[in-house]
mmCIF file of C-alpha atoms in Angstrom:
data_model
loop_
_atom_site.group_PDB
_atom_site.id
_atom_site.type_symbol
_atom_site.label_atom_id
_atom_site.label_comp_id
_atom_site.label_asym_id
_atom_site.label_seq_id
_atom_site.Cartn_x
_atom_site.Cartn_y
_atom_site.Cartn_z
ATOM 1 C CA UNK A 6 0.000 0.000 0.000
ATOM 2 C CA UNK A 7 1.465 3.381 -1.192
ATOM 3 C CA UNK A 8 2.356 5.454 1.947
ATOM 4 C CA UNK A 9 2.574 9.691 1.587
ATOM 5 C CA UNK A 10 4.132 12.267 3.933
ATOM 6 C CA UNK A 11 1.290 15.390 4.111
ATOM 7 C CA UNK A 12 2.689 17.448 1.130
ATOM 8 C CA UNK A 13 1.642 14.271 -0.612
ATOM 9 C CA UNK A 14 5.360 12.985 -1.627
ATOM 10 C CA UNK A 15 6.565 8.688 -1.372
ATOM 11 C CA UNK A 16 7.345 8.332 2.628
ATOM 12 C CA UNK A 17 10.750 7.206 1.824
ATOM 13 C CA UNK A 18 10.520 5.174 5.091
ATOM 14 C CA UNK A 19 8.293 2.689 4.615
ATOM 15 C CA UNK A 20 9.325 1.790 0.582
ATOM 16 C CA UNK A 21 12.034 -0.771 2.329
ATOM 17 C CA UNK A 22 9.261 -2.691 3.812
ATOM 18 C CA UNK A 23 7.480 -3.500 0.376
ATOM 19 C CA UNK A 24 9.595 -6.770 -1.455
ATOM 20 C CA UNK A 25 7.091 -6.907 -4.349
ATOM 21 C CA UNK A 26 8.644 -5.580 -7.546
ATOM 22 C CA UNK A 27 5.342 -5.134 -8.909
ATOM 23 C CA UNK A 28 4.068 -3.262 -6.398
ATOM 24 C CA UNK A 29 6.721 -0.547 -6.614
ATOM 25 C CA UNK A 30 6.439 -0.827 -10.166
ATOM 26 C CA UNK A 31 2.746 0.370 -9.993
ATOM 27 C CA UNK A 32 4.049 3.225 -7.901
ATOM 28 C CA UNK A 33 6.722 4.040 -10.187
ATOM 29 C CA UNK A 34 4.278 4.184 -13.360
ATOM 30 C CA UNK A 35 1.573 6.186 -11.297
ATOM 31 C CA UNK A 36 4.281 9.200 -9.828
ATOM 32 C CA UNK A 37 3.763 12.058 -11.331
ATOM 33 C CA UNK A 38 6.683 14.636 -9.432
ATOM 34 C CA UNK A 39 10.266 13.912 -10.489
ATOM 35 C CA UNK A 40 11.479 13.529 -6.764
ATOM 36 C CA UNK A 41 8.995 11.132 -6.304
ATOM 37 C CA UNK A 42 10.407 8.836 -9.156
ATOM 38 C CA UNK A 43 13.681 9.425 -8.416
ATOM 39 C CA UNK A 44 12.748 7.888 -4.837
ATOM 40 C CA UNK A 45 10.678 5.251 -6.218
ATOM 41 C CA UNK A 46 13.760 3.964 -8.544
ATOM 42 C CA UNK A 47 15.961 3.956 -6.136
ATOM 43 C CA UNK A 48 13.692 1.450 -3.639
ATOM 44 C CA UNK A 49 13.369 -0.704 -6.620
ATOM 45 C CA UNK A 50 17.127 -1.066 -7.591
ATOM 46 C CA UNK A 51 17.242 -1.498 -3.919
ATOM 47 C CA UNK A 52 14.542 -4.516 -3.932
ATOM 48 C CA UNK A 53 16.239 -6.239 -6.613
ATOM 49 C CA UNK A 54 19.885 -5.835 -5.211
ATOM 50 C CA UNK A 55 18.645 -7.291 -1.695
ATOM 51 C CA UNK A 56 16.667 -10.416 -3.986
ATOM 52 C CA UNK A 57 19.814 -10.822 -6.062
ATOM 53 C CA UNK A 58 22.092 -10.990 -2.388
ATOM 54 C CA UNK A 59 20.195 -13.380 -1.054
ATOM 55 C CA UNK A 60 20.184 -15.530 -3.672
ATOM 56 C CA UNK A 61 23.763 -15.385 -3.826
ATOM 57 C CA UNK A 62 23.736 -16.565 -0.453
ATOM 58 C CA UNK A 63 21.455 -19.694 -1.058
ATOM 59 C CA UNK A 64 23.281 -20.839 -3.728
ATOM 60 C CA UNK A 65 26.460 -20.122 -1.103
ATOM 61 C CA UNK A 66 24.880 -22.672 1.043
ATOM 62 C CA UNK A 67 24.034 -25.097 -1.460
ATOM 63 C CA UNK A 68 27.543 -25.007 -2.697
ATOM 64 C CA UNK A 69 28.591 -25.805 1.106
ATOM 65 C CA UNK A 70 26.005 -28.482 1.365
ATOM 66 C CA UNK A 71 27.358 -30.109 -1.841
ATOM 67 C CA UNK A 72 30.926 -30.120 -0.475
ATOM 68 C CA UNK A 73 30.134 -31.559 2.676
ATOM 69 C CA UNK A 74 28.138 -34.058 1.107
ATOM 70 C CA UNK A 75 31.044 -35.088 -0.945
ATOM 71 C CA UNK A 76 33.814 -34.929 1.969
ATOM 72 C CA UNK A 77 31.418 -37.039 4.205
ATOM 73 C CA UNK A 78 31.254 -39.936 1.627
ATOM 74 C CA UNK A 79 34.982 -40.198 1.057
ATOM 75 C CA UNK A 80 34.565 -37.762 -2.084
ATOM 76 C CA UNK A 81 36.584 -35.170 -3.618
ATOM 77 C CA UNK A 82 35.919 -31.562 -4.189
ATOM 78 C CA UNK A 83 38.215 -31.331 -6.990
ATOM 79 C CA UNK A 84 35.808 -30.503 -9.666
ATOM 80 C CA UNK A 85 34.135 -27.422 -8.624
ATOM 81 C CA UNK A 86 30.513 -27.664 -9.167
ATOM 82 C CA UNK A 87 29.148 -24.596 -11.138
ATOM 83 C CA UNK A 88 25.281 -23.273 -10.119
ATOM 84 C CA UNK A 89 26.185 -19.935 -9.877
ATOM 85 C CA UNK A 90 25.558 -17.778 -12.890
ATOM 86 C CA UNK A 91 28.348 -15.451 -14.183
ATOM 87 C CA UNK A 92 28.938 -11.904 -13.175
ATOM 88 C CA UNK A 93 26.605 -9.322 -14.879
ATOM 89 C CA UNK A 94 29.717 -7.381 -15.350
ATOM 90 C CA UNK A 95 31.425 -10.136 -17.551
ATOM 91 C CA UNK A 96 32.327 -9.823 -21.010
ATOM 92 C CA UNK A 97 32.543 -11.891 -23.998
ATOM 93 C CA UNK A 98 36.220 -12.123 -25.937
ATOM 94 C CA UNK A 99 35.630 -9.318 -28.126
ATOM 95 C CA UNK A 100 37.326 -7.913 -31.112
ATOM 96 C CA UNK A 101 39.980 -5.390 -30.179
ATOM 97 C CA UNK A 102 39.098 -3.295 -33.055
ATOM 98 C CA UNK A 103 35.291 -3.365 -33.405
ATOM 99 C CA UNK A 104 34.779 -4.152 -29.732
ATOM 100 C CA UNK A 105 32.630 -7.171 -30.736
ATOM 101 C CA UNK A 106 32.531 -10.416 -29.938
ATOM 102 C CA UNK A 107 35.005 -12.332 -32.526
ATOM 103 C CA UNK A 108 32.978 -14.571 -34.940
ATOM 104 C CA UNK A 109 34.691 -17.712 -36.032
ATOM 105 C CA UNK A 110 36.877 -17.170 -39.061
ATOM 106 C CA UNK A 111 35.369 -19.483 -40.917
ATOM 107 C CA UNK A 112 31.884 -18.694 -40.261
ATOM 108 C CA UNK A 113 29.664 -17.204 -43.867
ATOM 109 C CA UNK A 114 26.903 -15.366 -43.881
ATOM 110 C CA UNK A 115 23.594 -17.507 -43.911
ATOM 111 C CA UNK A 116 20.268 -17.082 -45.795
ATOM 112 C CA UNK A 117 18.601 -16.166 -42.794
ATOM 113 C CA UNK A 118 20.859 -13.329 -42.120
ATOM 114 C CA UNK A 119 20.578 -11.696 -45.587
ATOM 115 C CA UNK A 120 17.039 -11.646 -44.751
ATOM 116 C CA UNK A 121 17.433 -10.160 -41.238
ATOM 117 C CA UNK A 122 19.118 -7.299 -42.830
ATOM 118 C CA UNK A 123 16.351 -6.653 -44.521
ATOM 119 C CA UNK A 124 14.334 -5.800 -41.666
ATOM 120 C CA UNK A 125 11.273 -2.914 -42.788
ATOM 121 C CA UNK A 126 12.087 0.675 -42.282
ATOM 122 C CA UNK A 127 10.082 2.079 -38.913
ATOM 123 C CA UNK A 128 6.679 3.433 -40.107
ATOM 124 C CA UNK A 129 7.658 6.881 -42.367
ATOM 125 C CA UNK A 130 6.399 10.103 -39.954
ATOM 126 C CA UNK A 131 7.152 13.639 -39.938
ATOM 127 C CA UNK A 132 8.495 13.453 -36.468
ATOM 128 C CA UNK A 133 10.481 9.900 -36.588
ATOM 129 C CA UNK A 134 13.686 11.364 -34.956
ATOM 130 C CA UNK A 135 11.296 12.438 -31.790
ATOM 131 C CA UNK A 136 9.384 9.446 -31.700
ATOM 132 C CA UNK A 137 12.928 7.335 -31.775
ATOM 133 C CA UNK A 138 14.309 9.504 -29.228
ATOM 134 C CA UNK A 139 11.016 9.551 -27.050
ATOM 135 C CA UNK A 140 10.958 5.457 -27.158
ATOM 136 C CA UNK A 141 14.681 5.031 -26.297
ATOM 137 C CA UNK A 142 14.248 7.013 -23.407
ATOM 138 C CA UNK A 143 11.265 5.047 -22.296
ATOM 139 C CA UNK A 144 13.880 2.005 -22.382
ATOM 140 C CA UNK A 145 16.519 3.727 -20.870
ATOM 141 C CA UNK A 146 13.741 4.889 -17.744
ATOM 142 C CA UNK A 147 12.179 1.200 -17.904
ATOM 143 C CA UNK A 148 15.443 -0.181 -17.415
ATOM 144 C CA UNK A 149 17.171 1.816 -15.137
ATOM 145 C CA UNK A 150 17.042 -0.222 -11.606
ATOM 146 C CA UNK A 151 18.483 -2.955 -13.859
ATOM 147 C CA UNK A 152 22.692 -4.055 -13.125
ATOM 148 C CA UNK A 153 24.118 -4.650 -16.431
ATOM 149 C CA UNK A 154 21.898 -2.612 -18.477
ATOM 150 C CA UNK A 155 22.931 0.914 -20.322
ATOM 151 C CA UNK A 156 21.059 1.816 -23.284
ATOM 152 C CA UNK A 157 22.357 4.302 -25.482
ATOM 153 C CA UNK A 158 20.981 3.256 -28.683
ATOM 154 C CA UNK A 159 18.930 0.267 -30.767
ATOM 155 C CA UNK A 160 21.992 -1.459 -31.590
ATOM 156 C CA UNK A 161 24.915 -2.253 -29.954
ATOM 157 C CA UNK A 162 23.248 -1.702 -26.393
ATOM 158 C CA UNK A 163 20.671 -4.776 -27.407
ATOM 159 C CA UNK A 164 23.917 -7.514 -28.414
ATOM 160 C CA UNK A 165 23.599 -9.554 -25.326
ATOM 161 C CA UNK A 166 19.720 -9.716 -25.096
ATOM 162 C CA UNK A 167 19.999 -8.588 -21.282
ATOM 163 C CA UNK A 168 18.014 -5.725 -22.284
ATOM 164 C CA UNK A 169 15.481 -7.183 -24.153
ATOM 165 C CA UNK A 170 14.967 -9.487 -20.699
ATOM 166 C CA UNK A 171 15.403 -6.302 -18.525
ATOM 167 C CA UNK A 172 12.858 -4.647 -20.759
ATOM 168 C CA UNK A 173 10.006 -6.958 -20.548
ATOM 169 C CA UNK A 174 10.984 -8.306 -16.891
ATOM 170 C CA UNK A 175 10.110 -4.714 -15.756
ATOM 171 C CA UNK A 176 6.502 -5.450 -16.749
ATOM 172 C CA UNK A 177 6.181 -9.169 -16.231
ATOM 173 C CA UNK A 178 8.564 -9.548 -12.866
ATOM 174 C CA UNK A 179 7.259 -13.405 -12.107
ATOM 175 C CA UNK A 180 8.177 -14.496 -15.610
ATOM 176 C CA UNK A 181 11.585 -15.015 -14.467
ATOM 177 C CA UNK A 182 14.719 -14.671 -12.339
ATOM 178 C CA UNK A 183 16.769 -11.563 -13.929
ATOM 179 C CA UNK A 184 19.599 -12.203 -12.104
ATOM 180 C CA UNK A 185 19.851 -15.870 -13.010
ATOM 181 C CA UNK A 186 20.711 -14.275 -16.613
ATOM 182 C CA UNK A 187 24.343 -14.738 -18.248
ATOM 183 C CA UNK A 188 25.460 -12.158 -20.634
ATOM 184 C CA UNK A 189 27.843 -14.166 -22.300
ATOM 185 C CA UNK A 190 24.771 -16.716 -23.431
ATOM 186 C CA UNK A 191 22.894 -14.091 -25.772
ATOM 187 C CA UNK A 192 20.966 -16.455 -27.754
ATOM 188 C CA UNK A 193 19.379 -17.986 -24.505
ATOM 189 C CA UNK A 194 18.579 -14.352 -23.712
ATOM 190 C CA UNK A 195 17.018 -13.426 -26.789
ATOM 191 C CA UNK A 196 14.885 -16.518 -26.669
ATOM 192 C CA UNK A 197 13.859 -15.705 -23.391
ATOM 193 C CA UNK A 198 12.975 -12.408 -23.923
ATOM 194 C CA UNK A 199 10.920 -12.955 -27.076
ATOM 195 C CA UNK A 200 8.930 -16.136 -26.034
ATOM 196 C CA UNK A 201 8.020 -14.808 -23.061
ATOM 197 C CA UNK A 202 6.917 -10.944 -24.914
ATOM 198 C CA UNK A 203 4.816 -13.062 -26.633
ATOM 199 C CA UNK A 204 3.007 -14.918 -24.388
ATOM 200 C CA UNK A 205 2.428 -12.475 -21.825
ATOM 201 C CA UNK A 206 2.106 -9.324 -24.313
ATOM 202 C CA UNK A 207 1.062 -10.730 -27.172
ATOM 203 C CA UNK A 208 4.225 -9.302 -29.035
ATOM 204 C CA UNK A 209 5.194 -11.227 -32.013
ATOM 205 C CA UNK A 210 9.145 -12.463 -32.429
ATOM 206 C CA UNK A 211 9.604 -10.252 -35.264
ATOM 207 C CA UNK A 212 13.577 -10.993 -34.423
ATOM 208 C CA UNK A 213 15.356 -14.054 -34.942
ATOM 209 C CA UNK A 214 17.688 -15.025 -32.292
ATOM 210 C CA UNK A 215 20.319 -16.784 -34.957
ATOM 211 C CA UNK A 216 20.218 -14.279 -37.049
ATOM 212 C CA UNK A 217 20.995 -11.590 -33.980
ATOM 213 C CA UNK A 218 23.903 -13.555 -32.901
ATOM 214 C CA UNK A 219 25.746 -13.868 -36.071
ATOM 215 C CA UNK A 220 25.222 -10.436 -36.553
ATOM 216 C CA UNK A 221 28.017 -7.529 -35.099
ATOM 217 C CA UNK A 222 25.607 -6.122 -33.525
ATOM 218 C CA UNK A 223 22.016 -5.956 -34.046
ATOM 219 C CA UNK A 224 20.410 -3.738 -37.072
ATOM 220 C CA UNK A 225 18.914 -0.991 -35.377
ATOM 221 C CA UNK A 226 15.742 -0.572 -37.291
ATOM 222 C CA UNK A 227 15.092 -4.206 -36.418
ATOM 223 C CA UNK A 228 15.733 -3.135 -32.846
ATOM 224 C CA UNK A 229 13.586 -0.251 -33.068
ATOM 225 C CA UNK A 230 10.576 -1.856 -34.791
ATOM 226 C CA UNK A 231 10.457 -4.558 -32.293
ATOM 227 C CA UNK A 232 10.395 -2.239 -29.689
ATOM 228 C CA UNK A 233 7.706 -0.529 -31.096
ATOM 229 C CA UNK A 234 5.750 -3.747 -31.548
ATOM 230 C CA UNK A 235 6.554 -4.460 -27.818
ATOM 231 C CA UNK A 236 5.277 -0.942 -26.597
ATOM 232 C CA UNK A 237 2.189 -1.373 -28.549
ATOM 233 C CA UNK A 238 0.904 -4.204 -26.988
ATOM 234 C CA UNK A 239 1.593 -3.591 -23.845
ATOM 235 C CA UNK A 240 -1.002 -0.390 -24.330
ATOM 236 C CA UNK A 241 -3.333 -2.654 -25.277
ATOM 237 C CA UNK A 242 -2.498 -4.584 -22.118
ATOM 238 C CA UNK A 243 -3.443 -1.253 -20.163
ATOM 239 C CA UNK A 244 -0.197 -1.912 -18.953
ATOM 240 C CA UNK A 245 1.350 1.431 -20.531
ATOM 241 C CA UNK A 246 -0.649 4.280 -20.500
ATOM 242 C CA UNK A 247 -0.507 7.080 -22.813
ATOM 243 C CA UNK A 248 -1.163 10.703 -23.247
ATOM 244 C CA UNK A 249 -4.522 11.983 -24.765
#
């Protein structure tokens, strides 16, 4: 239940109390003063960073629980056993020159790709540049609370599909665990992130994980349709609402 001080602003103390994501989320697409979302954020980054610790911590356990398992049945520990996920902050190998990650040198370009980068042009308007500008700042604001995610643009900010899952966790939070989510598996990212858009939103893959992987980074008017497709259902949904 949303709490207010008497000049009507968030009562900052009582946000740490609420651990539903959705709940804050509500709050967060209802504020209407700046300071107010600015708060808001901040108890939501907060939320997710205390979910993300303590599941750090159960998997810490579970790891000890293994070991001891092994050591009390005359086992060794000498394989480590892997169920943590890897660091939001690691990188693929990349390219040194185009800051990509390095294809295989004998890879070719497949049908499939050709046809990716093909992708339509965004519908033709007077005021595209605004409209692109307005959506990627809707991303940028949707995703903020979100480690590993800076959008800048509709291309190279997409690569690893961790904002595509960032993107439509913020509206669907019990789809899945964001911070189970390895950046350096992209495919299983953009998978994730489409098939679960579509069920929940309604949004049709209009993207093609293969073809996004083989790709240096992803075509932004593919990106930027998508989106678009994405942002549209979800008004639909009444889950975005929109000026009249």
């Amino acid at each position: 239940m949303e709490s207010k001080t008497d000049d009507g602003s968030v009562a900052t103390g009582e946000l740490s109390a609420i651990e539903d994501e959705e709940v804050l989320n509500k709050m967060l697409d209802d504020a209407k003063d700046f300071e107010e979302r600015k708060i808001l954020r901040a108890a939501l980054r907060d939320l997710l960073k205390k979910k993300r610790d303590k599941r750090e911590q159960d998997r810490g356990s579970r790891q000890q629980d293994l070991r001891q398992q092994g050591l009390s049945k005359g086992g060794t520990t000498g394989g480590a056993v892997s169920i943590g996920r890897a660091s939001m902050n690691q990188q693929p190998p990349t390219n040194k020159t185009s800051g990509q990650a390095s294809p295989s040198a004998g890879s070719k370009a497949s049908p499939a790709l050709a046809s990716a980068q093909k992708c339509p042009s965004p519908a033709a308007a007077p005021n595209i540049k605004n409209v692109k500008q307005m959506l990627l700042d809707w991303c940028r604001a949707k995703t903020e609370p979100y480690e590993g995610v800076n959008i800048r643009n509709f291309s190279s900010s997409w690569k690893d599909g961790i904002a595509f899952c960032a993107l439509v966790h913020r509206f669907f939070p019990d789809a899945f665990e964001y911070y189970t989510l390895n950046p350096t598996k992209p495919k299983e990212n953009f998978e994730l992130a489409f098939s679960t858009a579509e069920r929940l939103a309604g949004c049709p893959p209009l993207l093609d994980p293969d073809d996004l992987i083989r790709m240096k980074e992803p075509d932004w008017k593919c990106v930027y349709t998508y989106i678009q497709e994405f942002y549209r259902c979800l008004v639909e949904k009444g889950l975005v609402k929109t000026k009249k």
